[in-house]
Coordinates of N, CA and C in Angstrom, one line a residue:
M1 N 111.0 67.4 92.1 CA 110.4 67.8 90.9 C 108.7 67.6 91.4
R2 N 107.7 68.4 91.1 CA 106.6 68.2 92.2 C 105.4 67.0 91.0
T3 N 104.7 66.9 92.1 CA 103.8 65.2 91.3 C 102.9 66.1 91.4
H4 N 101.6 65.4 90.2 CA 100.4 65.8 89.8 C 99.7 66.1 91.6
S5 N 99.5 65.3 92.3 CA 99.0 65.5 93.5 C 99.3 66.6 93.9
E6 N 100.3 67.3 94.6 CA 101.2 68.0 95.0 C 100.6 69.1 93.9
N7 N 100.3 69.3 93.2 CA 99.3 71.1 92.0 C 98.3 70.6 92.3
R8 N 97.5 70.3 93.3 CA 95.9 70.2 93.2 C 95.6 71.6 93.5
H9 N 94.7 72.8 93.2 CA 94.0 73.8 93.5 C 93.5 73.4 94.4
N10 N 94.0 74.4 95.6 CA 93.0 74.5 97.0 C 92.7 75.9 96.8
K11 N 91.1 76.0 96.9 CA 90.6 77.3 96.6 C 89.9 78.2 97.5
N12 N 91.0 77.4 98.6 CA 90.9 78.3 99.4 C 92.3 78.8 100.5
E13 N 93.2 78.9 99.5 CA 94.5 79.3 99.7 C 94.5 80.8 99.6
G14 N 95.3 81.4 100.8 CA 95.3 82.7 101.1 C 94.0 83.5 101.5
G15 N 93.6 82.4 101.6 CA 92.2 83.4 103.0 C 90.2 82.4 101.9
N16 N 89.3 82.8 102.4 CA 88.0 82.3 101.9 C 87.8 82.9 101.0
N17 N 87.5 83.9 100.9 CA 86.9 85.2 99.8 C 86.8 84.3 98.8
V18 N 86.3 84.5 97.6 CA 86.3 83.3 96.1 C 86.3 84.9 95.4
N19 N 86.3 85.9 95.6 CA 86.6 87.5 94.9 C 88.1 87.2 94.8
Q20 N 88.7 86.1 95.0 CA 90.4 86.1 95.2 C 90.6 85.6 93.8
W21 N 89.6 84.8 93.1 CA 89.7 83.6 92.5 C 88.7 84.5 90.8
Y22 N 87.6 84.3 91.4 CA 86.6 84.4 90.5 C 85.8 85.8 90.6
Q23 N 86.0 86.4 89.6 CA 86.0 88.3 88.9 C 84.4 88.5 89.1
Q24 N 84.0 88.9 89.8 CA 82.8 89.3 89.6 C 81.7 91.0 89.0
T25 N 81.0 90.3 88.8 CA 80.2 91.2 87.7 C 79.7 92.7 88.4
A26 N 79.7 94.1 89.0 CA 78.9 94.9 88.9 C 78.8 95.8 87.9
E27 N 77.4 96.4 88.1 CA 77.1 97.0 87.1 C 76.5 98.5 87.3
L28 N 76.4 99.6 86.2 CA 76.7 101.0 86.9 C 75.2 101.7 85.7
T29 N 75.6 101.0 84.7 CA 74.3 102.0 83.9 C 73.1 100.5 83.8
Q30 N 72.3 101.5 83.1 CA 71.0 100.9 83.3 C 70.0 100.7 82.0
T31 N 70.1 98.9 81.8 CA 69.8 98.6 80.8 C 68.1 98.5 80.1
V32 N 67.7 98.2 81.4 CA 65.9 98.8 82.0 C 65.0 99.7 82.4
Q33 N 64.9 100.5 82.0 CA 64.0 102.0 82.3 C 63.3 101.5 84.0
P34 N 63.8 101.7 84.2 CA 63.2 101.4 86.2 C 61.4 102.0 86.2
T35 N 60.6 101.8 87.2 CA 59.7 102.1 87.0 C 59.8 103.2 88.6
P36 N 59.9 104.3 89.0 CA 59.3 104.8 90.4 C 58.5 104.2 91.6
I37 N 58.2 104.3 92.6 CA 57.3 104.1 93.6 C 56.6 105.0 93.4
Y38 N 55.4 104.7 93.1 CA 54.5 106.1 93.0 C 54.6 107.4 94.5
H39 N 54.7 106.9 95.3 CA 54.5 107.5 96.7 C 55.7 108.5 96.9
L40 N 56.8 108.4 96.2 CA 57.6 109.0 95.8 C 57.6 109.8 95.9
S41 N 58.1 111.3 96.9 CA 57.9 113.1 95.8 C 59.3 112.7 95.0
A42 N 59.6 112.8 94.6 CA 60.9 113.0 93.4 C 61.7 112.0 92.8
A43 N 62.0 111.0 91.8 CA 62.9 110.0 91.9 C 64.1 110.9 91.1
F44 N 65.0 110.0 90.7 CA 66.6 110.2 91.2 C 66.8 110.1 89.0
S45 N 67.5 111.7 89.0 CA 67.9 111.2 87.9 C 68.9 110.1 87.3
D46 N 69.1 109.9 85.8 CA 70.2 108.6 85.7 C 71.5 108.9 86.1
E47 N 72.0 110.8 86.2 CA 72.5 110.7 86.9 C 73.5 110.0 88.5
E48 N 72.3 110.9 89.0 CA 72.0 110.3 90.5 C 72.0 108.7 90.2
I49 N 71.5 108.7 90.1 CA 71.4 107.0 89.9 C 73.0 106.0 89.8
I50 N 73.4 106.5 88.9 CA 75.0 105.3 88.7 C 75.8 106.8 89.3
A51 N 75.1 108.0 89.9 CA 76.3 108.6 91.2 C 76.3 107.7 92.6
Q52 N 75.3 106.9 93.1 CA 74.7 106.7 93.9 C 75.2 105.2 94.0
R53 N 75.1 104.2 92.6 CA 76.1 103.1 92.3 C 77.5 103.1 92.3
R54 N 77.9 104.2 92.0 CA 79.1 104.7 92.5 C 80.0 104.7 93.9
K55 N 79.0 105.1 94.4 CA 79.4 105.2 96.0 C 79.2 104.0 96.2
A56 N 78.4 103.1 96.4 CA 77.9 102.0 97.2 C 79.3 100.4 97.0
L57 N 79.3 101.0 95.1 CA 80.8 100.0 95.2 C 82.4 99.9 95.4
A58 N 82.2 101.7 95.8 CA 83.5 102.4 96.7 C 83.3 101.8 98.0
L59 N 82.1 102.3 98.4 CA 82.3 101.7 100.1 C 82.7 100.1 100.0
A60 N 81.9 99.5 99.4 CA 82.1 98.3 99.2 C 83.1 97.8 98.9
A61 N 84.2 97.6 98.1 CA 85.7 97.9 98.0 C 86.2 98.0 99.3
E62 N 86.5 99.0 99.6 CA 86.7 98.8 101.1 C 86.3 98.4 102.1
G63 N 84.9 97.9 102.1 CA 84.4 96.3 102.7 C 83.9 97.0 103.9
N64 N 83.0 98.2 103.6 CA 81.7 98.9 104.6 C 80.4 98.0 103.7
W65 N 80.1 97.3 104.1 CA 78.9 96.5 103.3 C 78.1 97.3 103.5
E66 N 77.7 97.4 105.1 CA 76.8 97.7 105.6 C 76.1 99.3 104.7
Q67 N 77.0 99.7 104.9 CA 77.1 100.9 104.2 C 76.5 100.7 102.7
A68 N 77.2 100.4 101.8 CA 77.0 100.0 101.0 C 75.4 99.3 100.4
I69 N 75.1 98.4 101.3 CA 74.3 98.1 100.4 C 73.1 98.6 101.0
E70 N 73.2 99.4 101.8 CA 71.9 100.1 102.2 C 71.8 101.5 101.3
I71 N 72.9 102.0 100.6 CA 72.4 102.6 99.1 C 71.7 102.1 98.2
I72 N 72.5 100.6 97.7 CA 72.1 99.7 97.0 C 70.4 99.4 97.3
S73 N 69.7 99.1 98.5 CA 68.4 99.3 99.0 C 67.5 100.1 98.7
E74 N 68.0 101.4 99.4 CA 67.6 102.9 98.7 C 67.5 102.8 97.3
L75 N 68.1 102.3 96.2 CA 67.9 102.3 94.8 C 66.3 101.3 94.8
I76 N 66.3 99.6 95.5 CA 66.1 99.1 94.6 C 64.6 99.7 95.4
W77 N 64.2 100.3 96.7 CA 62.8 100.6 97.4 C 62.5 101.8 96.5
R78 N 63.5 102.6 95.4 CA 62.5 103.6 94.4 C 62.2 103.1 93.2
Y79 N 63.3 102.0 92.7 CA 63.2 101.4 91.6 C 62.9 99.9 91.6
P80 N 62.4 99.1 92.1 CA 61.7 98.1 92.3 C 61.6 97.0 91.0
T81 N 61.9 97.5 89.8 CA 61.9 96.5 89.0 C 63.3 97.2 88.2
S82 N 64.4 96.9 88.9 CA 65.9 97.6 88.3 C 66.8 96.0 88.5
A83 N 66.7 95.5 87.5 CA 67.4 94.1 87.8 C 68.8 94.4 88.2
I84 N 69.5 95.2 87.8 CA 71.0 96.2 87.9 C 71.2 96.3 89.4
D85 N 70.4 96.4 90.3 CA 71.0 97.0 91.8 C 70.4 96.1 92.1
Y86 N 69.4 95.1 91.9 CA 69.1 93.7 92.4 C 70.8 92.8 92.2
N87 N 71.2 93.2 91.1 CA 72.4 92.1 91.0 C 73.7 92.8 91.7
N88 N 73.8 94.1 91.8 CA 75.3 94.7 92.9 C 75.1 94.4 94.4
R89 N 73.8 94.7 94.2 CA 73.3 94.2 96.2 C 73.5 92.4 96.4
G90 N 73.0 92.0 95.3 CA 73.4 90.1 95.4 C 74.8 90.1 95.6
L91 N 75.7 90.7 95.1 CA 77.4 90.7 94.6 C 77.8 90.8 96.3
M92 N 77.0 92.8 96.7 CA 77.6 92.8 98.3 C 77.3 91.6 98.9
Y93 N 76.0 91.0 99.4 CA 75.2 90.3 99.9 C 76.7 88.9 99.7
F94 N 77.0 88.5 98.5 CA 78.1 87.1 98.6 C 79.2 88.0 98.9
E95 N 80.0 89.2 98.7 CA 81.0 89.7 99.7 C 81.0 89.4 100.8
S96 N 79.8 89.4 101.2 CA 80.3 89.5 102.7 C 79.6 88.4 103.3
G97 N 79.4 87.4 103.2 CA 78.7 86.0 103.2 C 77.7 85.7 103.5
Q98 N 76.6 87.1 103.0 CA 75.1 86.9 103.0 C 74.8 85.4 102.0
L99 N 74.8 84.8 102.1 CA 74.7 83.8 100.9 C 73.4 83.4 100.2
E100 N 72.4 83.1 101.6 CA 70.7 82.9 101.0 C 70.8 85.0 100.7
K101 N 70.5 85.7 101.0 CA 70.4 87.0 100.2 C 71.0 86.9 98.9
A102 N 72.2 86.4 99.2 CA 72.9 87.0 97.4 C 71.8 86.2 96.5
I103 N 71.5 84.8 96.7 CA 71.0 84.0 96.1 C 69.5 84.5 95.1
A104 N 69.2 85.1 96.5 CA 67.2 85.3 96.4 C 67.6 86.5 94.8
D105 N 68.6 87.4 95.5 CA 68.7 88.9 94.8 C 69.2 87.9 93.4
Y106 N 70.3 87.2 93.3 CA 70.3 87.0 91.7 C 69.4 86.4 91.0
N107 N 68.2 85.8 91.6 CA 67.4 85.3 90.8 C 66.2 86.3 90.6
R108 N 66.1 87.1 91.5 CA 65.4 88.1 91.3 C 65.5 89.0 90.0
A109 N 66.8 89.1 90.2 CA 67.3 90.5 89.0 C 67.0 89.4 87.6
L110 N 67.3 88.2 87.1 CA 67.5 87.2 86.3 C 65.1 87.5 86.0
A111 N 64.6 87.5 86.9 CA 63.3 87.4 87.0 C 63.0 89.0 86.0
L112 N 64.0 89.5 86.4 CA 63.1 91.2 86.3 C 64.2 91.3 84.9
N113 N 65.8 90.4 84.4 CA 65.7 90.8 83.1 C 66.7 89.7 83.1
P114 N 66.6 88.4 82.1 CA 66.9 87.7 82.4 C 68.0 87.8 81.0
R115 N 68.4 88.6 80.6 CA 69.4 89.1 79.5 C 70.7 90.1 79.9
L116 N 70.8 89.9 81.5 CA 71.5 90.6 81.6 C 72.7 89.5 82.0
A117 N 74.0 89.8 81.3 CA 75.4 88.6 81.5 C 75.5 88.9 83.1
G118 N 76.2 89.9 83.6 CA 76.8 90.2 84.9 C 76.0 89.3 85.7
V119 N 74.7 89.0 86.1 CA 74.1 88.0 86.9 C 74.2 87.0 86.5
Y120 N 74.6 86.4 85.7 CA 74.7 84.8 85.4 C 76.4 84.9 85.7
N121 N 77.5 85.7 85.6 CA 78.5 85.7 86.3 C 78.8 85.4 87.3
N122 N 78.1 86.5 88.5 CA 77.4 86.0 90.0 C 76.7 85.3 90.1
L123 N 75.9 84.8 90.0 CA 75.5 83.4 90.1 C 76.9 82.2 89.8
A124 N 77.2 82.7 89.0 CA 78.0 81.7 88.5 C 79.0 81.2 89.4
N125 N 79.8 82.0 90.2 CA 80.5 82.4 91.0 C 80.1 82.1 92.6
Y126 N 79.0 82.4 92.6 CA 78.4 81.5 93.8 C 78.1 80.0 94.0
Y127 N 78.3 79.3 92.6 CA 77.9 77.9 92.9 C 79.2 77.5 92.7
A128 N 80.5 77.7 92.3 CA 81.6 77.8 92.2 C 82.4 78.1 93.2
A129 N 81.9 78.8 94.6 CA 82.2 79.1 95.4 C 81.9 77.7 96.6
G130 N 80.0 77.1 96.1 CA 80.0 76.2 96.9 C 80.7 74.9 96.1
G131 N 81.8 74.5 95.3 CA 82.0 73.8 94.6 C 81.5 72.8 93.4
K132 N 80.3 73.2 93.0 CA 79.6 73.2 92.5 C 79.6 73.7 90.4
L133 N 81.1 73.0 90.4 CA 81.5 73.6 89.3 C 81.0 73.4 87.4
A134 N 80.1 72.4 88.0 CA 79.6 72.3 86.8 C 78.4 73.5 86.1
A135 N 77.8 73.6 87.2 CA 76.6 74.2 87.7 C 77.4 75.9 87.7
A136 N 77.9 76.0 87.7 CA 79.2 77.3 87.3 C 79.6 78.1 86.4
V137 N 79.8 76.8 85.1 CA 80.4 76.4 84.2 C 78.8 77.1 83.0
V138 N 77.6 76.2 83.5 CA 76.6 76.3 82.9 C 76.0 78.3 82.5
N139 N 76.8 78.7 84.2 CA 75.6 80.1 84.2 C 77.1 81.0 83.4
Y140 N 78.2 80.6 83.2 CA 79.8 81.5 82.8 C 78.9 81.4 81.2
D141 N 78.8 80.4 81.1 CA 78.4 79.6 79.2 C 77.3 80.7 79.4
K142 N 76.5 81.1 80.0 CA 75.4 82.2 79.4 C 75.7 83.9 79.5
A143 N 76.3 83.8 80.5 CA 76.8 85.0 80.5 C 77.9 85.5 79.2
I144 N 78.3 84.4 78.7 CA 79.4 84.7 77.5 C 78.2 84.6 76.5
D145 N 77.3 83.8 76.2 CA 76.7 84.2 74.9 C 75.7 85.3 74.7
L146 N 75.1 85.4 76.0 CA 74.6 86.9 75.7 C 75.4 88.2 76.1
N147 N 76.8 88.7 76.0 CA 77.3 89.0 75.5 C 79.3 88.2 75.4
P148 N 79.5 88.1 74.4 CA 80.7 87.9 73.9 C 81.9 87.6 74.4
V149 N 81.9 89.5 74.7 CA 83.3 90.1 75.1 C 83.2 90.2 76.5
H150 N 82.2 89.5 77.2 CA 82.5 89.7 78.9 C 83.5 88.9 79.6
I151 N 84.5 89.4 79.6 CA 85.9 89.0 79.9 C 86.3 88.6 81.0
R152 N 85.2 88.8 82.4 CA 85.3 88.5 83.7 C 84.8 87.3 83.7
A153 N 83.7 86.7 82.6 CA 83.1 85.3 82.8 C 84.1 84.4 81.8
W154 N 85.0 85.0 80.9 CA 85.7 84.2 79.9 C 86.8 83.6 81.4
L155 N 86.9 84.5 82.2 CA 88.3 84.1 82.9 C 87.6 83.5 83.7
N156 N 86.8 83.8 84.9 CA 86.1 82.7 85.5 C 85.9 81.2 84.9
R157 N 85.3 81.5 83.4 CA 85.0 80.0 82.9 C 86.4 79.2 82.9
G158 N 87.6 79.7 83.0 CA 88.7 79.1 82.9 C 89.0 78.5 84.4
I159 N 88.6 79.6 85.2 CA 89.3 79.1 86.8 C 88.3 77.4 86.6
A160 N 87.3 77.9 86.6 CA 86.8 77.2 86.8 C 86.5 75.6 85.9
L161 N 87.0 75.7 84.7 CA 87.5 74.7 83.9 C 89.0 73.9 84.3
R162 N 89.5 74.9 84.9 CA 90.7 74.1 85.4 C 90.2 73.1 86.8
D163 N 89.4 74.0 88.0 CA 89.2 73.4 89.1 C 88.8 72.0 89.1
M164 N 88.1 71.8 87.5 CA 87.2 70.4 87.7 C 89.0 69.5 86.5
G165 N 89.5 69.8 86.6 CA 90.7 68.8 86.1 C 90.8 69.1 84.4
L166 N 90.0 70.1 83.9 CA 90.0 70.3 82.2 C 90.7 71.0 81.7
Y167 N 92.3 71.3 81.8 CA 93.7 71.8 81.8 C 93.2 72.9 80.5
E168 N 93.7 71.5 79.4 CA 93.4 71.9 77.8 C 92.5 73.3 77.5
Q169 N 91.1 72.9 77.8 CA 90.2 73.7 77.7 C 90.1 74.6 78.8
A170 N 90.8 75.1 79.8 CA 91.0 76.5 80.4 C 92.3 77.2 79.6
I171 N 92.8 76.5 79.5 CA 93.9 76.7 78.4 C 93.7 77.6 77.1
E172 N 92.7 77.0 76.6 CA 91.9 77.5 75.5 C 91.3 79.0 75.6
N173 N 90.5 79.0 77.2 CA 89.8 79.9 77.1 C 90.6 81.0 78.0
F174 N 91.5 80.7 78.1 CA 91.9 82.0 79.4 C 92.8 82.7 77.8
D175 N 93.1 81.6 76.4 CA 93.8 82.2 75.4 C 92.8 83.0 75.0
S176 N 91.1 82.7 74.7 CA 90.6 83.7 74.3 C 90.4 85.0 75.0
A177 N 90.5 84.7 76.4 CA 90.2 85.5 77.4 C 91.7 87.1 76.7
L178 N 92.7 86.1 76.9 CA 93.5 87.3 76.3 C 93.4 88.2 75.2
R179 N 92.8 87.6 74.0 CA 92.7 88.3 72.9 C 91.4 89.2 73.3
L180 N 91.2 89.5 74.5 CA 89.2 91.1 74.4 C 90.7 92.0 74.9
G181 N 91.8 91.6 75.2 CA 92.6 92.9 75.7 C 92.1 93.3 76.9
N182 N 91.8 92.6 77.5 CA 91.7 93.7 79.3 C 92.3 92.3 80.3
L183 N 91.8 93.0 81.9 CA 92.5 92.0 83.0 C 93.8 90.8 82.4
K184 N 95.0 91.7 81.2 CA 96.2 90.4 80.9 C 96.5 89.6 82.3
A185 N 96.5 90.7 83.5 CA 97.8 90.0 84.8 C 97.3 89.1 84.7
H186 N 95.7 89.2 84.7 CA 94.6 88.3 85.9 C 94.8 86.7 85.2
I187 N 94.8 87.4 83.3 CA 94.6 86.0 82.9 C 96.2 85.1 82.7
W188 N 97.3 86.1 82.3 CA 98.6 85.5 82.8 C 98.3 84.6 84.1
A189 N 98.1 85.4 85.0 CA 98.7 84.6 86.2 C 97.8 83.6 86.5
E190 N 96.3 83.2 85.9 CA 95.8 81.9 86.1 C 95.7 80.8 85.0
R191 N 96.5 81.6 83.7 CA 96.6 80.0 82.7 C 98.4 80.0 83.5
G192 N 99.1 80.8 83.7 CA 100.0 80.1 84.6 C 99.9 79.3 85.4
R193 N 98.7 79.3 86.5 CA 98.8 78.0 87.5 C 97.6 77.1 86.6
T194 N 97.4 77.3 85.6 CA 97.2 76.4 84.8 C 97.6 75.5 84.3
Y195 N 98.4 75.5 83.6 CA 100.2 75.0 83.2 C 100.6 74.9 84.2
E196 N 101.3 75.2 85.4 CA 101.9 74.6 86.5 C 101.1 73.2 87.0
F197 N 99.7 73.2 86.9 CA 98.8 72.3 87.5 C 99.3 71.3 86.2
K198 N 99.3 71.1 85.1 CA 99.5 70.7 83.9 C 100.9 69.7 83.8
G199 N 101.8 70.4 84.9 CA 102.7 70.0 84.6 C 104.0 70.3 83.7
E200 N 103.7 72.1 83.1 CA 104.1 72.2 82.2 C 104.7 73.7 82.8
W201 N 105.9 73.5 83.1 CA 106.5 74.2 84.4 C 107.1 75.3 83.7
Q202 N 108.1 75.7 82.4 CA 108.4 76.7 81.8 C 107.6 77.7 81.3
Q203 N 106.0 77.2 80.6 CA 104.6 78.4 79.9 C 104.5 78.8 81.5
A204 N 104.5 78.2 82.7 CA 103.7 78.3 83.6 C 104.8 79.5 84.2
I205 N 106.5 79.7 84.0 CA 107.3 80.1 84.7 C 106.9 81.2 83.9
A206 N 107.2 81.1 82.5 CA 106.8 82.4 81.6 C 105.3 83.3 81.9
D207 N 104.6 82.4 82.3 CA 103.1 83.3 82.7 C 103.0 84.4 83.3
Y208 N 103.5 84.2 84.8 CA 104.1 84.1 86.1 C 105.0 85.5 85.5
K209 N 105.6 85.6 85.1 CA 106.5 86.7 84.5 C 105.4 88.0 84.1
L210 N 104.8 87.2 83.2 CA 104.0 88.0 82.5 C 103.1 89.1 82.5
A211 N 102.7 88.3 84.2 CA 101.5 88.9 84.7 C 101.6 89.6 85.9
L212 N 103.4 89.4 86.6 CA 104.4 90.3 87.1 C 104.9 91.6 86.6
N213 N 105.5 91.1 85.0 CA 105.6 92.3 84.4 C 104.6 93.3 84.2
E214 N 103.3 92.9 83.9 CA 101.8 93.5 84.0 C 101.8 94.1 84.8
L215 N 101.4 93.9 86.3 CA 101.4 94.2 87.1 C 102.0 95.6 87.7
S216 N 103.4 95.7 87.0 CA 104.4 96.4 87.3 C 104.0 97.9 87.0
R217 N 103.9 97.9 85.5 CA 103.5 99.1 85.3 C 102.4 99.5 84.2
S218 N 101.4 98.9 85.3 CA 100.1 98.7 84.9 C 99.1 99.9 85.8
N219 N 98.6 100.7 85.5 CA 97.9 101.6 87.0 C 96.6 101.1 87.2
F220 N 96.5 100.0 88.1 CA 95.2 99.8 88.2 C 94.4 100.5 89.0
S221 N 93.3 100.7 89.0 CA 91.8 101.1 90.2 C 91.7 100.5 90.8
N222 N 91.9 99.9 91.5 CA 91.8 98.9 92.8 C 93.1 98.6 92.7
F223 N 94.0 99.4 93.8 CA 95.3 99.1 94.2 C 95.2 97.1 95.1
Q224 N 94.2 97.4 96.0 CA 94.7 96.4 97.0 C 94.6 95.1 96.1
K225 N 93.4 95.0 95.0 CA 93.4 93.8 94.7 C 94.7 93.3 93.8
A226 N 94.9 94.7 93.2 CA 96.3 94.5 91.9 C 97.3 94.1 93.0
T227 N 97.6 94.3 94.4 CA 98.5 94.2 95.1 C 98.5 92.8 95.7
R228 N 96.7 92.0 95.8 CA 97.5 90.9 96.2 C 97.0 89.7 95.4
L229 N 96.8 90.0 93.9 CA 97.4 89.6 92.8 C 98.7 89.1 92.8
Q230 N 99.5 90.4 92.9 CA 100.6 90.6 92.8 C 101.4 89.5 93.3
A231 N 101.1 89.4 95.0 CA 102.2 88.7 96.1 C 101.4 86.9 96.2
R232 N 100.2 86.8 94.8 CA 100.1 85.8 94.8 C 100.6 85.2 93.7
V233 N 101.3 85.8 93.2 CA 102.0 85.3 91.5 C 103.1 85.0 92.7
E234 N 103.6 86.2 92.9 CA 104.6 85.9 93.3 C 105.6 84.6 93.9
S235 N 104.4 84.6 95.3 CA 104.2 82.9 96.1 C 104.0 82.1 95.3
W236 N 103.4 81.9 94.3 CA 103.3 81.3 93.3 C 104.6 81.0 92.4
L237 N 104.8 81.7 91.9 CA 106.6 81.6 91.2 C 107.4 80.9 91.9
T238 N 107.4 81.9 93.4 CA 108.5 81.7 94.1 C 108.9 79.3 94.5
S239 N 107.5 79.3 94.8 CA 107.3 78.0 95.1 C 107.4 76.5 94.4
L240 N 107.3 77.5 92.9 CA 107.5 76.0 91.8 C 109.3 76.6 91.4
L241 N 109.5 78.0 91.5 CA 111.6 77.7 91.4 C 112.1 76.8 92.4
K242 N 111.2 76.8 93.6 CA 111.9 76.0 94.4 C 111.4 74.3 94.5
S243 N 110.9 74.1 94.0 CA 110.2 72.9 94.0 C 111.2 72.5 93.0
L244 N 111.3 73.3 91.8 CA 112.4 72.8 90.9 C 113.9 72.4 90.6
I245 N 114.0 73.4 91.8 CA 115.7 73.4 92.5 C 115.8 72.2 93.2
S246 N 114.9 71.6 94.1 CA 115.0 70.8 95.1 C 114.8 69.1 94.9

């Protein structure tokens, strides 16, 4: 039988990339009309801007950070008041380990648009990665206040609350996230992990199985992330079942 100390969460399990736990927020659409730099011969159309962002995010998903950052940096050069692009580049800096540049871009994005919920989610992830969980929760709260259906912020806040040992609050948070209808596999997985830490083994097993079933029948846009999540949940479930048998 597992003890509480054996259930302590290791945030570096399976790698150091915080994205394995906390869900980032990238943006495609423009919420504030950018101001083009005056000396450019031509500005991008809205469709071209979104296409460039999609290209950059696709490159980032493949780990091509340098090329992705270069594309977003060009957009920022053309449109220096675009909070969305500062947020996206900050996310790319964060994912590639350039933390000082990430926080600078997040702060610039908030200065330009303090109501962009995705920035607060990403800023919270920055704090969570550094172990500053209370600051992380404050920023997840802000993201949810601005956008009550920001499911990644709900999911991330639940993880942070769990990491703080606030299991009941974390479970309530995951329950609310499930009602939003997306990312169910992720939410069941993280709620199951929380039940496991709380010592409620049967609920944990049930949630792990729900997550694996969802992963097996859903068509995920990011196959690599779905595969990593499936491997992680299978590992959690196997480890839990072995501990209960022994």
